[in-house]
């Protein structure tokens, strides 16, 4: 939530900052601003709404200067407005901030009593006031920032500059992410790597409590008390073009179409069909460690939580280990039953979701071993894990998660096979069959994407609906949840995902000709339709008997489901546990085309942000 970018060097930086903010707009987009320090002092330009509004304003008055900070906001304190947009300026100091200052009201009152006047409703503005006061008492900028930080309680990624210390940025991190970018004659700070990728691939991820002074000559890292710190410089292998649209109308569309490549990258070098085993780089789990575990406890939010529900089926089926899956926001505050015999798996695309990170820490503090399934390399959750399974999906920019979901499923499958092999519940020939199916997946994904035109037609047909129900059973139930989430978040149509067997316990009351039902009804194997398939045929009949309209996702070659449905999309069949990776694709494309047809902002839906770094 909220994107920060900062630069110190020998180039005019206003445009460079805006280019960086464009790569961070997925983090929040209700207002944006830049502050630039040059010969004429500190200039701040801000605008409510999308970045385009800021660009328009900058076109009219581009501030000059070679030191600057920029921000794109997701409101927590104070409505989206020009005044509440960052940077906030006071007494020659400008600040941008991501996080929440819990004692800001108290601090504001004290400052107001001393004569300070506030120009915004934000918690962030107090930083500018506190730092300016500290500087006036004779402190250097780094010491003034330290002084201010000693007074605040809360979370922050903070970047500060001051007219009294030109050519310098001071940054600090507590719970919200910050990364430093190292250039030849310039240096950067940002909330996330894509903002600075066009300039450098050498980065330092800041840890909790880190404090840095950035000049064009270098970066000085200390803790808040001023003790020197050494942090590893990492080289990022994402290219800048990976964060571009490449001719697609939206990032979401591009990312849906990238899934075959993304899955290949998740699986590459890890699945050995010949040996019937899996090699997980970054995971130190061995037979002895696994023998000491008696359960897996997964924590995640949103789409990652849906992937985890399928992950549970995979691990329970292949490794015969009990798995609990919790919404991270529920796990943290309920005295969870977790101990040193638990493997806690945190699943997160961004690796920085506050609730997931908080739950992961809670589980680890109770003795659990921590394994992270993350996409963003070096992210907070990955850094705190004993074992990391990166999904290698590449940058996901569309706010609605797509390739993150399918690659998380592939990562879970790899983990399940590995645990099964280590525990002896999966023999090599069976593992081989599973891994063969996994290896074929990218090809099946490509084949599924070829159905886009039909799916688009179905989407247009139902795009005026007010509500939509998604039904699935067994491994398809989490897909129903995910399909409903995707549709509501980008099209604003109310949608519910349900276990099809639960329909008769309530939701069936909603069924009529105005409530279309998308049914996930693939067969479960080449040879046998499977019990979930047979049962869901019955559910389709129940919907039809009540005048409901059915959109079905079924297997290629199936004739029963298409006979019953108003629209049927036939998809390739695979192993039942892997089938969700295929069957989710039509739901993603359906939601995308409904939303695009309705003219919503697909990549940046209202009220949402890509990384939820506040609780
Ligand atoms: C939905 C979506 C969100 C995220 C959730 C967790 O499309 O993107 O529900 O899945 O905010 O985010 P991560 O996976 O980054 O922890």
Coordinates of C-alpha atoms and ligand atoms in Angstrom, one line a residue:
X1 CA 0.0 0.0 0.0
X2 CA 1.4 3.4 -1.0
X3 CA 4.4 3.5 -3.3
X4 CA 7.5 5.5 -2.5
X5 CA 10.4 6.4 -4.8
X6 CA 13.4 8.6 -4.2
X7 CA 16.4 9.7 -6.2
X8 CA 19.7 11.6 -5.5
X9 CA 22.1 12.1 -8.5
X10 CA 23.1 14.4 -11.3
X11 CA 19.9 14.3 -13.4
X12 CA 16.8 16.4 -13.3
X13 CA 14.6 14.0 -11.5
X14 CA 10.9 15.0 -11.6
X15 CA 10.2 12.9 -14.7
X16 CA 12.3 10.0 -13.4
X17 CA 10.3 10.0 -10.2
X18 CA 7.0 9.9 -12.1
X19 CA 8.3 7.0 -14.3
X20 CA 9.1 5.2 -11.0
X21 CA 5.7 5.9 -9.6
X22 CA 4.0 4.5 -12.7
X23 CA 5.6 1.2 -11.9
X24 CA 4.3 1.5 -8.3
X25 CA 0.8 2.7 -9.1
X26 CA -0.6 -0.8 -8.3
X27 CA 0.2 -0.1 -4.7
X28 CA -2.3 2.7 -4.4
X29 CA -3.8 5.2 -6.8
X30 CA -6.0 7.7 -5.1
X31 CA -3.5 10.5 -5.3
X32 CA 0.2 11.1 -6.1
X33 CA 2.9 13.7 -5.7
X34 CA 6.6 14.6 -6.0
X35 CA 8.9 16.9 -4.1
X36 CA 12.1 18.1 -5.8
X37 CA 15.0 20.0 -4.2
X38 CA 16.9 22.3 -6.5
X39 CA 18.4 25.8 -6.6
X40 CA 15.1 27.4 -6.0
X41 CA 14.5 25.3 -2.9
X42 CA 11.9 22.6 -2.2
X43 CA 9.0 22.4 -4.7
X44 CA 6.0 20.0 -4.1
X45 CA 3.5 19.1 -6.8
X46 CA 0.5 16.8 -5.9
X47 CA -2.7 15.8 -7.5
X48 CA -5.8 13.8 -6.4
X49 CA -6.6 10.7 -8.5
X50 CA -4.5 8.7 -10.9
X51 CA -0.9 9.5 -11.8
X52 CA -2.1 11.0 -15.1
X53 CA -3.5 14.0 -13.1
X54 CA -0.1 14.5 -11.5
X55 CA 1.6 14.3 -14.9
X56 CA -0.8 16.9 -16.3
X57 CA 0.0 19.2 -13.4
X58 CA 3.8 18.6 -13.8
X59 CA 3.4 19.4 -17.5
X60 CA 2.3 22.9 -16.5
X61 CA 5.0 23.4 -13.8
X62 CA 7.9 20.9 -13.8
X63 CA 10.0 21.6 -10.7
X64 CA 13.7 21.5 -11.2
X65 CA 16.2 19.6 -9.0
X66 CA 18.4 16.5 -8.7
X67 CA 17.2 15.2 -5.4
X68 CA 13.6 14.2 -5.1
X69 CA 10.9 11.9 -3.6
X70 CA 7.6 10.7 -5.0
X71 CA 4.6 8.9 -3.6
X72 CA 1.4 7.2 -4.9
X73 CA -1.2 6.9 -2.1
X74 CA -3.7 4.4 -0.8
X75 CA -5.6 6.4 1.8
X76 CA -5.7 5.3 5.4
X77 CA -6.0 8.6 7.3
X78 CA -7.8 11.3 5.5
X79 CA -9.8 11.1 2.3
X80 CA -8.1 11.2 -1.2
X81 CA -7.5 14.9 -1.9
X82 CA -4.8 17.2 -3.1
X83 CA -4.1 18.3 0.5
X84 CA -3.8 14.7 1.8
X85 CA -1.6 13.6 -1.0
X86 CA 2.1 13.1 -0.2
X87 CA 4.8 14.5 -0.1
X88 CA 4.0 16.6 3.0
X89 CA 6.1 19.7 3.5
X90 CA 6.7 21.8 6.6
X91 CA 9.6 24.1 7.6
X92 CA 11.8 23.2 4.6
X93 CA 11.3 19.4 5.2
X94 CA 9.4 17.1 2.8
X95 CA 8.3 13.5 3.6
X96 CA 6.7 10.6 2.0
X97 CA 5.4 7.7 4.1
X98 CA 3.8 4.3 3.8
X99 CA 2.3 2.8 7.0
X100 CA 0.3 4.0 10.0
X101 CA 1.3 6.2 12.9
X102 CA -0.8 5.1 15.8
X103 CA -0.1 8.0 18.2
X104 CA -0.5 10.7 15.6
X105 CA -3.5 12.4 17.2
X106 CA -1.6 12.8 20.5
X107 CA 1.5 14.1 18.7
X108 CA -0.6 16.4 16.6
X109 CA -2.2 17.9 19.7
X110 CA 1.1 18.6 21.4
X111 CA 2.5 20.2 18.2
X112 CA -0.7 22.3 17.8
X113 CA -0.3 23.6 21.3
X114 CA 3.2 24.7 20.4
X115 CA 1.8 26.7 17.5
X116 CA 2.0 24.2 14.6
X117 CA -0.6 24.5 11.9
X118 CA -1.5 21.4 9.9
X119 CA -2.4 21.4 6.2
X120 CA -3.8 17.9 5.9
X121 CA -5.8 15.2 7.8
X122 CA -3.0 12.6 7.4
X123 CA -0.9 11.0 10.1
X124 CA 2.2 11.5 7.9
X125 CA 2.3 15.2 8.1
X126 CA 3.5 15.1 11.8
X127 CA 6.8 13.7 10.5
X128 CA 7.5 16.9 8.6
X129 CA 6.7 19.0 11.7
X130 CA 8.7 16.8 14.1
X131 CA 11.7 16.7 11.8
X132 CA 11.7 20.4 11.1
X133 CA 11.6 21.1 14.9
X134 CA 14.5 18.8 15.5
X135 CA 16.5 20.4 12.7
X136 CA 15.9 23.8 14.1
X137 CA 17.4 22.7 17.4
X138 CA 20.7 22.2 15.5
X139 CA 20.6 18.6 14.6
X140 CA 21.8 17.2 11.2
X141 CA 19.0 15.7 9.1
X142 CA 19.8 12.1 10.0
X143 CA 19.7 12.9 13.7
X144 CA 16.6 15.0 13.3
X145 CA 14.8 12.0 11.6
X146 CA 16.1 9.7 14.4
X147 CA 14.7 12.2 17.0
X148 CA 11.3 12.2 15.3
X149 CA 11.2 8.4 15.0
X150 CA 11.8 8.1 18.7
X151 CA 8.5 9.9 19.3
X152 CA 6.3 7.9 16.9
X153 CA 4.6 4.6 17.4
X154 CA 3.5 2.6 14.4
X155 CA 4.6 1.3 11.1
X156 CA 6.5 3.2 8.4
X157 CA 8.6 3.2 5.3
X158 CA 9.7 6.8 5.3
X159 CA 11.8 9.0 3.0
X160 CA 12.8 12.5 4.0
X161 CA 14.6 15.5 2.4
X162 CA 15.4 18.9 3.7
X163 CA 16.4 22.3 2.3
X164 CA 19.1 22.4 5.0
X165 CA 20.7 19.2 3.7
X166 CA 20.7 19.3 -0.1
X167 CA 21.7 16.2 -2.1
X168 CA 20.6 13.8 0.7
X169 CA 17.7 11.5 1.4
X170 CA 17.1 9.9 4.8
X171 CA 15.0 6.7 4.8
X172 CA 13.8 4.4 7.6
X173 CA 11.9 1.2 7.7
X174 CA 9.6 -0.4 10.2
X175 CA 7.2 -3.1 8.8
X176 CA 6.6 -1.4 5.4
X177 CA 8.9 -2.4 2.7
X178 CA 11.8 -0.3 1.3
X179 CA 14.6 -1.2 -1.1
X180 CA 17.7 0.8 -2.0
X181 CA 18.9 0.9 -5.6
X182 CA 22.6 1.4 -6.3
X183 CA 23.7 3.4 -9.3
X184 CA 27.1 4.7 -10.6
X185 CA 26.6 8.3 -9.9
X186 CA 23.2 8.2 -8.3
X187 CA 21.2 6.2 -5.8
X188 CA 17.6 5.3 -5.3
X189 CA 15.0 4.2 -2.8
X190 CA 11.7 2.6 -3.5
X191 CA 8.9 0.5 -2.1
X192 CA 9.4 -2.1 -4.7
X193 CA 12.0 -3.1 -7.3
X194 CA 10.1 -2.3 -10.5
X195 CA 10.2 1.4 -9.7
X196 CA 14.0 1.5 -10.1
X197 CA 14.6 -1.5 -12.5
X198 CA 15.1 0.8 -15.5
X199 CA 18.2 2.4 -13.7
X200 CA 19.8 -0.4 -11.7
X201 CA 19.5 -4.1 -10.9
X202 CA 21.7 -3.9 -7.8
X203 CA 19.6 -3.5 -4.7
X204 CA 19.6 -3.8 -0.9
X205 CA 16.4 -4.8 0.8
X206 CA 16.1 -3.0 4.1
X207 CA 15.3 -5.0 7.3
X208 CA 13.1 -3.9 10.2
X209 CA 14.6 -1.0 12.1
X210 CA 17.1 -0.1 9.3
X211 CA 17.9 3.5 8.7
X212 CA 19.9 4.8 5.6
X213 CA 21.4 8.1 4.5
X214 CA 21.5 8.2 0.7
X215 CA 23.7 10.6 -1.3
X216 CA 24.8 10.4 -4.9
X217 CA 28.1 9.0 -3.8
X218 CA 26.7 6.1 -1.8
X219 CA 24.4 4.8 0.9
X220 CA 25.2 4.6 4.6
X221 CA 23.3 1.9 6.5
X222 CA 22.8 2.0 10.3
X223 CA 20.2 1.0 12.8
X224 CA 18.1 3.7 14.4
X225 CA 20.6 4.3 17.1
X226 CA 23.3 5.0 14.5
X227 CA 25.3 1.7 14.7
X228 CA 26.7 0.7 11.3
X229 CA 25.1 -2.2 9.5
X230 CA 26.2 -4.3 6.5
X231 CA 23.5 -5.7 4.2
X232 CA 24.0 -7.9 1.1
X233 CA 23.7 -6.3 -2.3
X234 CA 21.4 -8.5 -4.5
X235 CA 21.3 -8.6 -8.2
X236 CA 17.7 -8.7 -9.6
X237 CA 17.1 -10.8 -12.7
X238 CA 13.8 -9.3 -13.7
X239 CA 14.2 -7.1 -16.8
X240 CA 12.4 -3.7 -17.1
X241 CA 10.3 -5.0 -20.0
X242 CA 8.8 -7.7 -17.7
X243 CA 6.9 -4.9 -16.1
X244 CA 5.5 -3.6 -19.4
X245 CA 2.2 -4.4 -21.1
X246 CA 3.7 -5.7 -24.3
X247 CA 0.7 -4.9 -26.5
X248 CA -1.9 -6.2 -24.2
X249 CA -4.7 -3.7 -23.2
X250 CA -4.2 -4.4 -19.5
X251 CA -1.6 -6.0 -17.3
X252 CA -4.2 -8.5 -16.1
X253 CA -4.7 -9.7 -19.7
X254 CA -1.0 -10.0 -20.2
X255 CA -0.5 -11.9 -16.9
X256 CA -3.3 -14.3 -17.7
X257 CA -1.5 -15.1 -21.0
X258 CA 1.8 -15.4 -19.3
X259 CA 0.7 -18.4 -17.2
X260 CA 2.3 -21.1 -19.4
X261 CA 5.7 -19.4 -19.2
X262 CA 5.2 -18.6 -15.5
X263 CA 4.4 -22.3 -14.7
X264 CA 7.4 -23.4 -16.7
X265 CA 9.6 -21.2 -14.6
X266 CA 8.0 -22.5 -11.3
X267 CA 8.6 -26.1 -12.3
X268 CA 12.0 -25.7 -14.1
X269 CA 14.8 -27.5 -12.5
X270 CA 12.7 -28.8 -9.6
X271 CA 10.7 -31.7 -10.9
X272 CA 12.6 -34.8 -12.0
X273 CA 10.2 -37.1 -13.8
X274 CA 13.0 -39.6 -14.3
X275 CA 13.8 -39.9 -10.6
X276 CA 10.2 -39.4 -9.4
X277 CA 11.2 -36.7 -7.0
X278 CA 11.4 -33.0 -6.5
X279 CA 14.4 -30.7 -5.7
X280 CA 13.4 -27.6 -4.0
X281 CA 16.1 -24.9 -4.1
X282 CA 15.8 -22.8 -1.0
X283 CA 14.1 -25.5 1.1
X284 CA 16.3 -27.4 3.6
X285 CA 13.5 -29.9 4.5
X286 CA 15.0 -33.4 4.8
X287 CA 13.6 -36.7 6.0
X288 CA 14.7 -36.1 9.6
X289 CA 13.1 -32.6 9.8
X290 CA 9.9 -33.9 8.2
X291 CA 9.7 -36.8 10.6
X292 CA 9.7 -34.3 13.4
X293 CA 6.6 -32.5 12.0
X294 CA 3.0 -33.5 12.8
X295 CA 1.0 -31.0 10.8
X296 CA 1.1 -28.2 8.3
X297 CA -0.5 -24.9 9.1
X298 CA -1.0 -22.5 6.1
X299 CA -1.6 -18.8 6.5
X300 CA -2.5 -16.5 3.6
X301 CA -5.0 -13.8 2.4
X302 CA -7.3 -13.4 -0.6
X303 CA -6.3 -15.3 -3.7
X304 CA -3.3 -16.8 -1.9
X305 CA -5.7 -18.2 0.6
X306 CA -7.7 -19.8 -2.2
X307 CA -4.5 -21.4 -3.5
X308 CA -3.8 -22.7 0.0
X309 CA -7.2 -24.5 0.2
X310 CA -6.2 -26.5 -2.9
X311 CA -2.6 -26.9 -1.5
X312 CA -4.2 -28.6 1.5
X313 CA -5.8 -31.2 -0.7
X314 CA -2.5 -31.7 -2.5
X315 CA -0.5 -32.2 0.7
X316 CA -3.2 -34.3 2.4
X317 CA -3.6 -36.6 -0.6
X318 CA 0.1 -37.0 -1.5
X319 CA 1.9 -36.7 1.8
X320 CA -0.9 -37.8 4.1
X321 CA -0.2 -35.0 6.6
X322 CA -2.9 -33.0 8.3
X323 CA -3.1 -29.5 6.9
X324 CA -5.0 -26.5 8.4
X325 CA -5.5 -23.4 6.3
X326 CA -6.2 -20.1 8.0
X327 CA -7.0 -16.6 6.8
X328 CA -4.0 -14.8 8.2
X329 CA -6.1 -12.0 9.7
X330 CA -8.0 -14.6 11.7
X331 CA -5.0 -16.7 12.8
X332 CA -3.0 -14.0 14.6
X333 CA -5.3 -13.1 17.4
X334 CA -6.8 -16.5 18.4
X335 CA -4.1 -18.3 20.3
X336 CA -3.4 -20.7 17.5
X337 CA -2.3 -24.3 18.3
X338 CA 1.1 -24.3 16.7
X339 CA 4.4 -25.6 18.1
X340 CA 7.8 -26.9 17.1
X341 CA 6.1 -29.9 15.3
X342 CA 4.3 -27.6 13.0
X343 CA 5.4 -26.5 9.5
X344 CA 3.9 -23.1 9.0
X345 CA 3.5 -22.2 5.3
X346 CA 3.0 -18.5 4.5
X347 CA 1.7 -18.0 1.0
X348 CA 2.0 -14.5 -0.5
X349 CA 2.6 -13.2 -4.0
X350 CA 4.0 -9.9 -2.7
X351 CA 5.7 -11.4 0.4
X352 CA 4.7 -8.3 2.3
X353 CA 1.0 -8.7 3.2
X354 CA 0.9 -7.4 6.8
X355 CA -1.5 -10.0 8.1
X356 CA 0.4 -12.9 6.5
X357 CA 3.7 -11.6 7.8
X358 CA 2.2 -11.1 11.3
X359 CA 0.8 -14.6 11.4
X360 CA 4.0 -16.1 10.1
X361 CA 5.9 -14.3 12.9
X362 CA 3.3 -15.5 15.4
X363 CA 3.7 -19.1 14.3
X364 CA 7.4 -18.9 14.4
X365 CA 7.4 -17.3 17.8
X366 CA 5.5 -20.4 19.0
X367 CA 8.3 -22.6 17.6
X368 CA 7.0 -23.5 14.2
X369 CA 9.3 -24.0 11.3
X370 CA 8.5 -21.4 8.6
X371 CA 8.3 -22.1 4.9
X372 CA 7.4 -19.3 2.5
X373 CA 5.7 -19.6 -0.9
X374 CA 6.4 -16.2 -2.4
X375 CA 6.8 -14.5 -5.7
X376 CA 8.8 -11.4 -4.9
X377 CA 12.4 -12.4 -4.2
X378 CA 13.9 -10.9 -1.1
X379 CA 10.5 -9.9 0.3
X380 CA 9.8 -9.6 4.0
X381 CA 8.1 -13.0 4.3
X382 CA 10.8 -14.8 2.3
X383 CA 13.5 -13.2 4.4
X384 CA 12.0 -14.5 7.6
X385 CA 11.5 -18.1 6.4
X386 CA 13.7 -21.0 7.1
X387 CA 12.7 -22.5 3.7
X388 CA 11.6 -20.5 0.6
X389 CA 9.8 -21.7 -2.4
X390 CA 9.8 -18.9 -5.0
X391 CA 7.1 -19.1 -7.6
X392 CA 9.1 -17.3 -10.3
X393 CA 5.9 -15.9 -11.9
X394 CA 7.7 -12.6 -12.7
X395 CA 6.3 -9.2 -11.7
X396 CA 2.5 -9.2 -11.2
X397 CA 1.2 -5.7 -11.8
X398 CA -2.6 -6.1 -12.3
X399 CA -4.2 -5.8 -8.9
X400 CA -6.3 -8.9 -9.5
X401 CA -4.0 -11.8 -9.0
X402 CA -3.9 -14.4 -11.8
X403 CA -0.5 -16.0 -12.6
X404 CA 0.4 -15.8 -8.9
X405 CA -2.5 -18.1 -8.1
X406 CA -1.6 -20.8 -10.7
X407 CA 2.1 -20.7 -9.9
X408 CA 1.3 -21.0 -6.1
X409 CA -0.7 -24.1 -7.0
X410 CA 2.3 -25.6 -8.9
X411 CA 4.5 -24.7 -5.9
X412 CA 2.2 -26.5 -3.5
X413 CA 2.1 -29.5 -5.8
X414 CA 5.9 -29.7 -5.8
X415 CA 5.9 -29.3 -2.0
X416 CA 3.3 -32.1 -1.7
X417 CA 5.3 -34.5 -3.9
X418 CA 8.5 -33.7 -1.9
X419 CA 6.8 -34.2 1.4
X420 CA 5.2 -37.4 0.1
X421 CA 8.6 -38.8 -1.0
X422 CA 10.3 -37.8 2.3
X423 CA 7.5 -39.3 4.4
X424 CA 7.3 -42.5 2.2
X425 CA 3.6 -42.0 1.4
X426 CA 4.4 -41.6 -2.3
X427 CA 6.4 -44.2 -4.2
X428 CA 8.6 -43.2 -7.1
X429 CA 6.4 -44.6 -9.9
X430 CA 3.4 -42.7 -8.6
X431 CA 5.4 -39.6 -8.1
X432 CA 6.6 -39.9 -11.7
X433 CA 3.1 -40.0 -13.0
X434 CA 2.2 -36.9 -11.0
X435 CA 5.3 -35.1 -12.2
X436 CA 4.6 -36.0 -15.8
X437 CA 1.2 -34.4 -15.5
X438 CA 2.9 -31.3 -13.9
X439 CA 5.3 -31.1 -16.8
X440 CA 2.5 -31.1 -19.3
X441 CA 0.6 -28.3 -17.7
X442 CA 2.1 -25.3 -19.5
X443 CA 1.1 -26.9 -22.8
X444 CA -2.5 -27.5 -21.5
X445 CA -2.6 -23.9 -20.3
X446 CA -1.8 -22.7 -23.8
X447 CA -4.6 -24.9 -25.2
X448 CA -7.0 -23.5 -22.6
X449 CA -6.1 -19.9 -23.5
X450 CA -7.2 -20.7 -27.1
X451 CA -10.8 -20.7 -25.9
X452 CA -10.7 -17.0 -25.2
X453 CA -13.1 -15.9 -28.0
X454 CA -15.8 -18.3 -26.7
X455 CA -15.2 -17.2 -23.1
X456 CA -15.4 -13.5 -24.2
X457 CA -18.8 -14.2 -25.9
X458 CA -20.1 -15.8 -22.7
X459 CA -18.8 -12.8 -20.7
X460 CA -20.6 -10.3 -22.9
X461 CA -23.8 -12.3 -22.7
X462 CA -23.8 -12.2 -18.8
X463 CA -22.0 -8.9 -18.3
X464 CA -25.2 -7.0 -17.3
X465 CA -25.9 -9.5 -14.4
X466 CA -26.3 -8.1 -10.9
X467 CA -25.2 -11.3 -9.1
X468 CA -23.4 -14.5 -10.1
X469 CA -22.9 -17.7 -8.2
X470 CA -19.8 -20.0 -8.7
X471 CA -20.1 -23.6 -7.8
X472 CA -17.4 -26.3 -7.4
X473 CA -16.7 -29.5 -5.5
X474 CA -13.5 -31.0 -4.1
X475 CA -10.5 -29.4 -5.8
X476 CA -12.9 -27.2 -7.8
X477 CA -14.4 -25.6 -4.7
X478 CA -11.4 -23.2 -4.2
X479 CA -11.6 -22.4 -7.9
X480 CA -15.3 -21.3 -7.4
X481 CA -14.2 -19.0 -4.5
X482 CA -11.4 -17.6 -6.7
X483 CA -13.7 -17.1 -9.7
X484 CA -16.2 -15.2 -7.5
X485 CA -13.4 -13.0 -6.0
X486 CA -12.0 -12.2 -9.4
X487 CA -15.4 -11.2 -10.8
X488 CA -16.4 -9.0 -7.9
X489 CA -13.1 -7.2 -7.5
X490 CA -12.7 -6.1 -11.2
X491 CA -16.3 -5.9 -12.5
X492 CA -18.1 -4.9 -9.2
X493 CA -20.7 -7.6 -9.8
X494 CA -21.7 -9.3 -6.6
X495 CA -20.5 -12.9 -6.8
X496 CA -20.4 -15.8 -4.4
X497 CA -18.3 -19.0 -4.5
X498 CA -19.9 -22.0 -3.0
X499 CA -19.2 -25.7 -2.4
X500 CA -21.8 -27.1 -4.7
X501 CA -23.0 -29.6 -2.1
X502 CA -23.8 -26.7 0.2
X503 CA -26.2 -25.1 -2.3
X504 CA -29.2 -26.9 -0.9
X505 CA -28.4 -25.6 2.6
X506 CA -29.2 -22.0 1.6
X507 CA -28.0 -20.4 -1.6
X508 CA -30.5 -22.4 -3.7
X509 CA -33.1 -19.9 -2.5
X510 CA -31.4 -17.3 -4.7
X511 CA -31.6 -19.3 -7.9
X512 CA -33.8 -17.8 -10.6
X513 CA -33.4 -16.6 -14.2
X514 CA -31.6 -13.5 -12.9
X515 CA -28.9 -15.4 -11.0
X516 CA -26.5 -17.0 -13.5
X517 CA -24.5 -19.9 -12.1
X518 CA -21.0 -20.8 -13.3
X519 CA -20.4 -24.4 -12.5
X520 CA -16.9 -25.9 -12.5
X521 CA -17.6 -29.5 -13.7
X522 CA -14.5 -31.1 -15.2
X523 CA -14.2 -34.9 -15.2
X524 CA -11.7 -36.2 -12.7
X525 CA -9.7 -38.6 -14.8
X526 CA -9.4 -39.9 -18.4
X527 CA -10.9 -43.3 -17.3
X528 CA -13.4 -42.3 -14.7
X529 CA -15.6 -39.3 -14.5
X530 CA -15.1 -39.2 -10.7
X531 CA -17.5 -38.8 -7.8
X532 CA -17.3 -34.9 -7.7
X533 CA -18.3 -34.9 -11.4
X534 CA -21.2 -37.2 -10.9
X535 CA -22.5 -35.1 -7.9
X536 CA -22.1 -31.8 -9.7
X537 CA -24.2 -33.1 -12.6
X538 CA -27.0 -33.4 -10.0
X539 CA -26.3 -29.8 -8.8
X540 CA -26.6 -28.5 -12.4
X541 CA -30.0 -30.2 -12.6
X542 CA -31.1 -28.6 -9.4
X543 CA -30.1 -25.1 -10.7
X544 CA -31.9 -25.8 -14.0
X545 CA -35.1 -27.1 -12.3
X546 CA -35.3 -23.6 -10.6
X547 CA -35.0 -21.7 -13.9
X548 CA -31.3 -20.9 -13.3
X549 CA -28.9 -20.2 -16.2
X550 CA -25.8 -22.3 -16.3
X551 CA -22.4 -21.5 -17.6
X552 CA -20.3 -24.6 -17.3
X553 CA -16.6 -25.3 -17.4
X554 CA -16.3 -28.9 -18.5
X555 CA -13.8 -31.4 -19.9
X556 CA -13.1 -31.6 -23.6
X557 CA -15.1 -34.5 -25.1
X558 CA -17.8 -34.3 -22.4
X559 CA -21.3 -34.4 -23.8
X560 CA -23.4 -34.5 -20.6
X561 CA -22.5 -31.1 -19.1
X562 CA -22.8 -29.2 -22.4
X563 CA -26.3 -30.7 -22.9
X564 CA -27.4 -29.2 -19.6
X565 CA -25.7 -25.8 -19.8
X566 CA -26.6 -22.6 -21.7
X567 CA -22.9 -22.0 -22.3
X568 CA -20.2 -24.6 -22.0
X569 CA -16.4 -24.0 -22.2
X570 CA -14.5 -27.3 -22.8
X571 CA -11.0 -27.4 -21.3
X572 CA -8.2 -30.0 -21.3
X573 CA -8.3 -32.6 -18.7
X574 CA -5.4 -33.4 -16.3
X575 CA -4.7 -35.0 -12.9
X576 CA -7.6 -34.0 -10.5
X577 CA -5.3 -32.2 -8.1
X578 CA -3.8 -30.1 -10.9
X579 CA -7.1 -29.5 -12.7
X580 CA -7.7 -26.2 -10.8
X581 CA -4.7 -24.7 -12.6
X582 CA -6.5 -25.3 -15.9
X583 CA -10.1 -24.7 -14.8
X584 CA -9.4 -21.3 -13.2
X585 CA -8.2 -19.9 -16.5
X586 CA -11.8 -19.6 -18.0
X587 CA -12.9 -17.9 -14.8
X588 CA -10.1 -15.3 -15.1
X589 CA -10.8 -14.6 -18.7
X590 CA -14.6 -14.4 -18.0
X591 CA -14.1 -11.9 -15.2
X592 CA -11.6 -9.9 -17.4
X593 CA -14.0 -9.6 -20.3
X594 CA -17.0 -8.8 -18.2
X595 CA -15.1 -6.0 -16.5
X596 CA -13.6 -4.7 -19.8
X597 CA -17.0 -4.8 -21.4
X598 CA -18.5 -2.8 -18.5
X599 CA -15.6 -0.3 -18.8
X600 CA -14.2 -0.6 -15.3
X601 CA -10.6 0.0 -14.5
X602 CA -9.4 -3.5 -14.8
X603 CA -5.8 -3.1 -13.5
X604 CA -6.6 -0.7 -10.8
X605 CA -10.1 -1.5 -9.4
X606 CA -11.6 1.0 -7.0
X607 CA -10.6 0.8 -3.3
X608 CA -8.1 -1.9 -3.8
X609 CA -4.3 -2.0 -3.7
X610 CA -1.9 -4.7 -4.8
X611 CA 0.1 -5.1 -1.6
X612 CA -1.8 -4.8 1.6
X613 CA 0.8 -3.7 4.1
X614 CA -1.6 -2.5 6.8
X615 CA -3.7 -4.7 9.0
Ligands
LIG1 C1 -7.0 -10.8 -5.4 C2 -5.8 -10.4 -4.8 C3 -5.7 -10.4 -3.3 C4 -4.3 -10.9 -2.8 C5 -4.2 -10.7 -1.3 C6 -2.9 -11.4 -0.8 O1 -7.0 -10.8 -6.8 O2 -4.8 -10.1 -5.4 O3 -6.8 -11.0 -2.7 O4 -4.3 -12.3 -3.1 O5 -4.2 -9.4 -1.0 O6 -1.8 -10.8 -1.4 P1 -0.4 -11.6 -1.3 O7 -0.5 -12.8 -2.1 O8 0.6 -10.6 -2.0 O9 -0.1 -11.8 0.1

